[in-house]
CSV table of N, CA and C and ligand atoms in Angstrom, one decimal:
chain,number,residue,atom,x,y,z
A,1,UNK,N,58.4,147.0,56.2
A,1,UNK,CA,58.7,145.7,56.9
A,1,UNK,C,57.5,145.0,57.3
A,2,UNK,N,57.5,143.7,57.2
A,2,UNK,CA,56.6,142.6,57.4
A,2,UNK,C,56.8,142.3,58.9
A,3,UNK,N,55.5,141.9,60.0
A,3,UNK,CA,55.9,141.8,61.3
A,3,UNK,C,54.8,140.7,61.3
A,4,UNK,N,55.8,139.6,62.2
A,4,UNK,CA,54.6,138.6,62.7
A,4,UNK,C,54.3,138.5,64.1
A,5,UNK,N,52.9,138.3,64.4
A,5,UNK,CA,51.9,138.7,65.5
A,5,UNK,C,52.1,137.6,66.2
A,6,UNK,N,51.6,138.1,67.4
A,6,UNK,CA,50.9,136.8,68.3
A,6,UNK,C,50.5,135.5,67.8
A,7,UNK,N,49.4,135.6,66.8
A,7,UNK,CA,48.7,134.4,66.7
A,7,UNK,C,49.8,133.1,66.2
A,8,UNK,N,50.9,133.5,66.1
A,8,UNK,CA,52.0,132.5,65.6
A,8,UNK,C,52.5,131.9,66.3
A,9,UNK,N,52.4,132.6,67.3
A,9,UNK,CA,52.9,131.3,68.7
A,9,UNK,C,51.8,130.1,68.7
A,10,UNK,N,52.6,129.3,69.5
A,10,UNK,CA,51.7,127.7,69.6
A,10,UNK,C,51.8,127.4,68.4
A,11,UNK,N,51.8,127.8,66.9
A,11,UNK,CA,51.1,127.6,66.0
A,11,UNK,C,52.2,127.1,64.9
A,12,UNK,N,53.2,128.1,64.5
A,12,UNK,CA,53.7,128.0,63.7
A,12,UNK,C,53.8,127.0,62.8
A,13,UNK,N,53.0,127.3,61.4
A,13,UNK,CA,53.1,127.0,60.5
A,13,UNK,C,53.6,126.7,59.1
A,14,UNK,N,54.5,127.4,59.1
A,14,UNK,CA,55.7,127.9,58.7
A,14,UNK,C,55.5,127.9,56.8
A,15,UNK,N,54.3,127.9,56.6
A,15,UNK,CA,53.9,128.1,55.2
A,15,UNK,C,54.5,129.4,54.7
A,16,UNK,N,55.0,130.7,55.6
A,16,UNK,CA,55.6,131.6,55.3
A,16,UNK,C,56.4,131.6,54.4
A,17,UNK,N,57.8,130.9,55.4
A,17,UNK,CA,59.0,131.1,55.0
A,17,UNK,C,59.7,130.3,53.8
A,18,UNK,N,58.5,129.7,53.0
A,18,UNK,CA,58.7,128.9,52.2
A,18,UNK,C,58.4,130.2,50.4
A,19,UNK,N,58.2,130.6,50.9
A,19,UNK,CA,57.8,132.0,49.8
A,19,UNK,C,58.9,133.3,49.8
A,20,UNK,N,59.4,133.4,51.1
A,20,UNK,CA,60.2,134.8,51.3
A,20,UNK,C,61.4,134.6,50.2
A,21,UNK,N,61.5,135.6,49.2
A,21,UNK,CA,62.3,135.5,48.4
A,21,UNK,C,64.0,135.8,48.8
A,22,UNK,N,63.9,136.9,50.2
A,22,UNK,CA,65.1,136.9,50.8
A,22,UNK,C,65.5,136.1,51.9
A,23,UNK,N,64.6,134.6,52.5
A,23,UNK,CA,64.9,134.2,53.4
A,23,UNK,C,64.9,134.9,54.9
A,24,UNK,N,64.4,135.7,55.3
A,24,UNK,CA,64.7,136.4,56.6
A,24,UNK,C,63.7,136.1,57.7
A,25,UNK,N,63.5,134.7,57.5
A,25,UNK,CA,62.3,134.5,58.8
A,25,UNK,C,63.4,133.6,59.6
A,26,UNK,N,63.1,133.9,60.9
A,26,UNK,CA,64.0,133.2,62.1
A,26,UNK,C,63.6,132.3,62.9
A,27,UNK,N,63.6,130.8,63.7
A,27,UNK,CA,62.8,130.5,64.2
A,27,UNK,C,63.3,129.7,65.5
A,28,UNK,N,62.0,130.6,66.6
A,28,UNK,CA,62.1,130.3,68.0
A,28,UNK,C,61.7,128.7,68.2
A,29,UNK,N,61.9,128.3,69.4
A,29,UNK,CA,60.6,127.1,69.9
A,29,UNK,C,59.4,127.3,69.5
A,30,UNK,N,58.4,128.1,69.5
A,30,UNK,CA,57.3,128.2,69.1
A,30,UNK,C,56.7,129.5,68.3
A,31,UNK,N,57.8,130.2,67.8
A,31,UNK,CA,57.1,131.5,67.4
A,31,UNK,C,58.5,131.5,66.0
A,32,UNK,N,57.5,132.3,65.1
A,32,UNK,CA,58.9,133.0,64.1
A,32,UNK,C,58.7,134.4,64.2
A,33,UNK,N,59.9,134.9,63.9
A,33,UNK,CA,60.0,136.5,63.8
A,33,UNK,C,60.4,136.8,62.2
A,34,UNK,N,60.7,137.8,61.5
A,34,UNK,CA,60.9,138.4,60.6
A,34,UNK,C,62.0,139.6,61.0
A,35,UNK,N,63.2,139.1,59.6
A,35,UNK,CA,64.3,140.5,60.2
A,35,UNK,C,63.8,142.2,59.9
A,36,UNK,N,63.6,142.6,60.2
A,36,UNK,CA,63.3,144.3,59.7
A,36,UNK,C,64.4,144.4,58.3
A,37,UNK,N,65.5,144.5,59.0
A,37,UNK,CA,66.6,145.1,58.1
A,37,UNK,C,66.5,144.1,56.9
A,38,UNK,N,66.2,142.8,56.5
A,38,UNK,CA,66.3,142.2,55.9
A,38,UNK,C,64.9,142.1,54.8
A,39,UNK,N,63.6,142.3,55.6
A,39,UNK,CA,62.7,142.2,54.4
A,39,UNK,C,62.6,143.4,53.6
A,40,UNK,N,62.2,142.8,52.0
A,40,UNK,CA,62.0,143.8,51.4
A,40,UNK,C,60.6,144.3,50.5
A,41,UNK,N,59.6,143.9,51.9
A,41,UNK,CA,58.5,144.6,51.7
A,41,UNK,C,57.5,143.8,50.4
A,42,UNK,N,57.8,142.8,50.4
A,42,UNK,CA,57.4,142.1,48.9
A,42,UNK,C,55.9,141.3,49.2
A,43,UNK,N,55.6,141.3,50.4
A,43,UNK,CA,54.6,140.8,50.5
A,43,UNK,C,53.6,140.0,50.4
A,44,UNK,N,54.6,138.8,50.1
A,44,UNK,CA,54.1,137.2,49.7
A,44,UNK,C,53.6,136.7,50.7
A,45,UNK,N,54.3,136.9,51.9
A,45,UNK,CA,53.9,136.2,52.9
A,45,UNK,C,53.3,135.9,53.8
A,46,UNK,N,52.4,137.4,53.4
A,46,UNK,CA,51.5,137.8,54.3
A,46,UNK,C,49.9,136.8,54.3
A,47,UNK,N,49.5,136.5,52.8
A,47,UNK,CA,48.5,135.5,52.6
A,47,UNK,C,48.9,134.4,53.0
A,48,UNK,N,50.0,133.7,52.9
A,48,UNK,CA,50.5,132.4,53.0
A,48,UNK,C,50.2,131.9,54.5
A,49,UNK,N,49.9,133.0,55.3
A,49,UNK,CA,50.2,132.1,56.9
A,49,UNK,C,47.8,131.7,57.2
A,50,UNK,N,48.4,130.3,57.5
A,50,UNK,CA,46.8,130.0,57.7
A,50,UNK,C,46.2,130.8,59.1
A,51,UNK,N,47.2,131.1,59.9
A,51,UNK,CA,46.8,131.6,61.1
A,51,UNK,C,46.9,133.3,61.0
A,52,UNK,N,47.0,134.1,60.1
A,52,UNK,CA,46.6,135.3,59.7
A,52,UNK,C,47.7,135.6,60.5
A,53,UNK,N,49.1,135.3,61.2
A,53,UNK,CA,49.6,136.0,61.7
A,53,UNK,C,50.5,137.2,61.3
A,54,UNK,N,50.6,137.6,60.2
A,54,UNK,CA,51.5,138.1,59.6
A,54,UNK,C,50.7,139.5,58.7
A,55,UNK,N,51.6,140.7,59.2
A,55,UNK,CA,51.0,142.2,58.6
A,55,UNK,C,52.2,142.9,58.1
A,56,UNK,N,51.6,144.0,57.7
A,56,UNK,CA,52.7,145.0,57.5
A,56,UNK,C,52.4,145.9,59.0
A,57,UNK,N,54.1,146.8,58.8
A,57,UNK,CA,54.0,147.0,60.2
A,57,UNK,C,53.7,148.3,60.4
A,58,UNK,N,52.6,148.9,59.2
A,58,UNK,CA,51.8,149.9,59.2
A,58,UNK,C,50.3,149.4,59.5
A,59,UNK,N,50.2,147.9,59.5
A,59,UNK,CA,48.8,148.2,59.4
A,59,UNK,C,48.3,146.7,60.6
A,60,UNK,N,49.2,147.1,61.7
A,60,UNK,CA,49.0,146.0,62.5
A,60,UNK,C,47.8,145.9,63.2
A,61,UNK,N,47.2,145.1,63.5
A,61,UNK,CA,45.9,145.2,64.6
A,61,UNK,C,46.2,146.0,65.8
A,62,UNK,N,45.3,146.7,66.2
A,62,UNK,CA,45.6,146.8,67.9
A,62,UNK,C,46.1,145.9,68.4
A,63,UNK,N,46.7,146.0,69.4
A,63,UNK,CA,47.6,145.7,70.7
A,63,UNK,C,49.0,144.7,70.1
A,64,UNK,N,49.1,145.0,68.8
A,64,UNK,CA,50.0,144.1,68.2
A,64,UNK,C,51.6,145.0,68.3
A,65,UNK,N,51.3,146.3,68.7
A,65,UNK,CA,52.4,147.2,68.0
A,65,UNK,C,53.5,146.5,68.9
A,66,UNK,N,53.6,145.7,70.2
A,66,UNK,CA,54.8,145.6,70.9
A,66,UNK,C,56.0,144.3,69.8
A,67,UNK,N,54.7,143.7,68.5
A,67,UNK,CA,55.4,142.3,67.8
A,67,UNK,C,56.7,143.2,66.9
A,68,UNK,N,56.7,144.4,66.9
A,68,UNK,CA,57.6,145.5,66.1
A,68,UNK,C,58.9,144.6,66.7
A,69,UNK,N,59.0,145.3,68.1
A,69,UNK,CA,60.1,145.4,68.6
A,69,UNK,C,60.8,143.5,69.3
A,70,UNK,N,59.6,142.8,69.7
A,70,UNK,CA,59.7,141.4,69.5
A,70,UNK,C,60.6,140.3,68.3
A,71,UNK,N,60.0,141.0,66.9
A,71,UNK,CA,61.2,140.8,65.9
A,71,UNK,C,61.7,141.2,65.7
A,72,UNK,N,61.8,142.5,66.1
A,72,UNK,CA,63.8,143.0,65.8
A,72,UNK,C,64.8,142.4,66.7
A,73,UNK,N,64.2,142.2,68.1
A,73,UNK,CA,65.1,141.7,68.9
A,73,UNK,C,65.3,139.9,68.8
A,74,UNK,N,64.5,138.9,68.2
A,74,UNK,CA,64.8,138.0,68.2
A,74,UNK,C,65.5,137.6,67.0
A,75,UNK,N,64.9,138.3,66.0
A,75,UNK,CA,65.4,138.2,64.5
A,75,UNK,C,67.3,137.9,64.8
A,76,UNK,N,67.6,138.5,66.0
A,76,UNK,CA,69.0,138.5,66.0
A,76,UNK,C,69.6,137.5,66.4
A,77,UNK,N,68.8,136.8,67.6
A,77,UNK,CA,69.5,135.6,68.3
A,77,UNK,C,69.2,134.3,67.9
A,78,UNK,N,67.8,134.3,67.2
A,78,UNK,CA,67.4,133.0,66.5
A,78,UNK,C,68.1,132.2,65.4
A,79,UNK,N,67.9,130.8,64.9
A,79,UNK,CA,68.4,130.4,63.7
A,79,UNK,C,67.5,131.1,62.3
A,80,UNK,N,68.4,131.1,61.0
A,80,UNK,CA,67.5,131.5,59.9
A,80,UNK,C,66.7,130.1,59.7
A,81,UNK,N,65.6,130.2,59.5
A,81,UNK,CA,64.5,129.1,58.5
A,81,UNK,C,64.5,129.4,57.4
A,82,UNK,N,64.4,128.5,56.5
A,82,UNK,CA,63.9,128.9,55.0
A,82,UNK,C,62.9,127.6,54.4
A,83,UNK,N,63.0,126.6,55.0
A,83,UNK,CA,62.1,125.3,54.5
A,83,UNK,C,60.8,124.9,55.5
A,84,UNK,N,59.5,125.3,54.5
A,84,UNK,CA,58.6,124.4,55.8
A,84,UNK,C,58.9,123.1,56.8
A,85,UNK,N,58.2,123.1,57.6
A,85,UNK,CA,58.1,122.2,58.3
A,85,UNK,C,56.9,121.7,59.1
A,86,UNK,N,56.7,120.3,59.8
A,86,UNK,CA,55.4,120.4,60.4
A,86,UNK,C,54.8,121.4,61.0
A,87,UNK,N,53.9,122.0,61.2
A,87,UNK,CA,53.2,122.8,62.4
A,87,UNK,C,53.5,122.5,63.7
A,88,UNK,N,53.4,122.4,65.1
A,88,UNK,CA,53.5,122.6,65.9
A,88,UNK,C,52.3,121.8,66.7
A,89,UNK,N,52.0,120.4,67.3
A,89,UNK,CA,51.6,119.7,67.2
A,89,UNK,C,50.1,120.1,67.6
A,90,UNK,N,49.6,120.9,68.7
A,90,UNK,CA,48.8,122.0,69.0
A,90,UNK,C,47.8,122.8,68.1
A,91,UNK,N,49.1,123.0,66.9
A,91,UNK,CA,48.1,124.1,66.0
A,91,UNK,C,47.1,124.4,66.0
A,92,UNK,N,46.2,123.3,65.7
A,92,UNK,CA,44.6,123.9,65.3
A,92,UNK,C,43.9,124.5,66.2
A,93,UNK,N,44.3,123.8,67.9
A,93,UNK,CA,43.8,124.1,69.2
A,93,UNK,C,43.7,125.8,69.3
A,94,UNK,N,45.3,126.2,69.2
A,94,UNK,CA,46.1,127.3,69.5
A,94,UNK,C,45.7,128.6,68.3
A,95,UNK,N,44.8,128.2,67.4
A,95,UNK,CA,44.9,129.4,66.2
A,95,UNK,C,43.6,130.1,66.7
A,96,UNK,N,44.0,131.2,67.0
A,96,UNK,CA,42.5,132.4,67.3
A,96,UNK,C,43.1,132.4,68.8
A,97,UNK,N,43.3,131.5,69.7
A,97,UNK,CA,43.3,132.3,70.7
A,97,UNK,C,44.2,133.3,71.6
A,98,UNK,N,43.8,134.0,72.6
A,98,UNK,CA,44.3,135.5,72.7
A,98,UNK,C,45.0,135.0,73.7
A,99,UNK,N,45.6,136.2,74.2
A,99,UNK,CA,46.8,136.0,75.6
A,99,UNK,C,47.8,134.7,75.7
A,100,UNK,N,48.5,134.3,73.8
A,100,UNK,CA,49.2,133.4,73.8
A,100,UNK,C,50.7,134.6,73.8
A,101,UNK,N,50.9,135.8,73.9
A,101,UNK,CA,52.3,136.2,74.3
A,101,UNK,C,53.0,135.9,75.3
A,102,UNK,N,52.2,135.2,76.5
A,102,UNK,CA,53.0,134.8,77.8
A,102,UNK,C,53.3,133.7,77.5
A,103,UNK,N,53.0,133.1,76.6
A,103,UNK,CA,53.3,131.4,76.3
A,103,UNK,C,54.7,131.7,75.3
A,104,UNK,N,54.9,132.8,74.6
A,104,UNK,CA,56.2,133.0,73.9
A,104,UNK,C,57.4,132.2,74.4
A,105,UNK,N,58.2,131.5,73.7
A,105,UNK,CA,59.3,131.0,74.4
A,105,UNK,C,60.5,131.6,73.8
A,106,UNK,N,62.0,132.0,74.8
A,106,UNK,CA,63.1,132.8,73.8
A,106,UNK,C,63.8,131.8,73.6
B,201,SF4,FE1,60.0,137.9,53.2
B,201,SF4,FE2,58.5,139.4,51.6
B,201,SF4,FE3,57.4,138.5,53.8
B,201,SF4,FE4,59.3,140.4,53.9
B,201,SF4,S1,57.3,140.6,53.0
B,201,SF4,S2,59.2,138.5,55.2
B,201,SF4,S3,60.6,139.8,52.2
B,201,SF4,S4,58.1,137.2,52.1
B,202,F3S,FE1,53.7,131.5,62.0
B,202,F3S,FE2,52.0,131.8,60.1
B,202,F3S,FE3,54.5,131.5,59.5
B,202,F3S,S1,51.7,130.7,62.0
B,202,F3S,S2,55.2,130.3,61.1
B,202,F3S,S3,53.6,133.2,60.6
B,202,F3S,S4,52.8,130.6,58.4
């Protein structure tokens, strides 16, 4: 399973979900999640995001391991996305910087 990180809040770019061949990105106010049960590990979409936010969920950076449980629990309550859309007007401000999890919106 594919997990997306921090750096996606503020940011979302959504170059992702435009590749996922099963559709299973979800999207908050400012953040996307990915379903667990739903990806199938295909790994397109991991290059595709300009804000590097996106790993597999073997090979997450430090302090990222809590983004596991973050998309399994939103993956559920959120709408599905499947077509880009603008970024998030902020973006470029918002890519690289740290301690944007408290800015997460549910
Ligand atoms: Fe979709 Fe593949 Fe990314 Fe999983 S790894 S979210 S199936 S594009
Ligand atoms: Fe977020 Fe990157 Fe997708 S910023 S919306 S994971 S392209």
């Amino acid at each position: 399973t594919f997990v997306v990180t921090e750096n996606c809040i503020q940011c979302k770019y959504t170059d992702c979900v435009e590749v996922c061949p099963v559709d299973c990105f979800y999207e908050g106010p400012n953040f996307l999640v990915i379903h667990p049960d739903e990806c199938i590990d295909c790994a397109l979409c991991e290059p595709e995001c300009p804000a590097e936010a996106i790993f597999s969920e073997d090979e997450l950076p430090e302090g990222q391991e809590q983004f596991i449980e973050i998309n399994a629990e939103l993956s559920e309550v959120w709408p599905n996305i499947a077509e880009k859309k603008d970024p998030l007007p902020d973006a470029e401000e918002w890519d690289g910087k740290s301690g944007k999890l408290e800015k997460l919106e549910r």
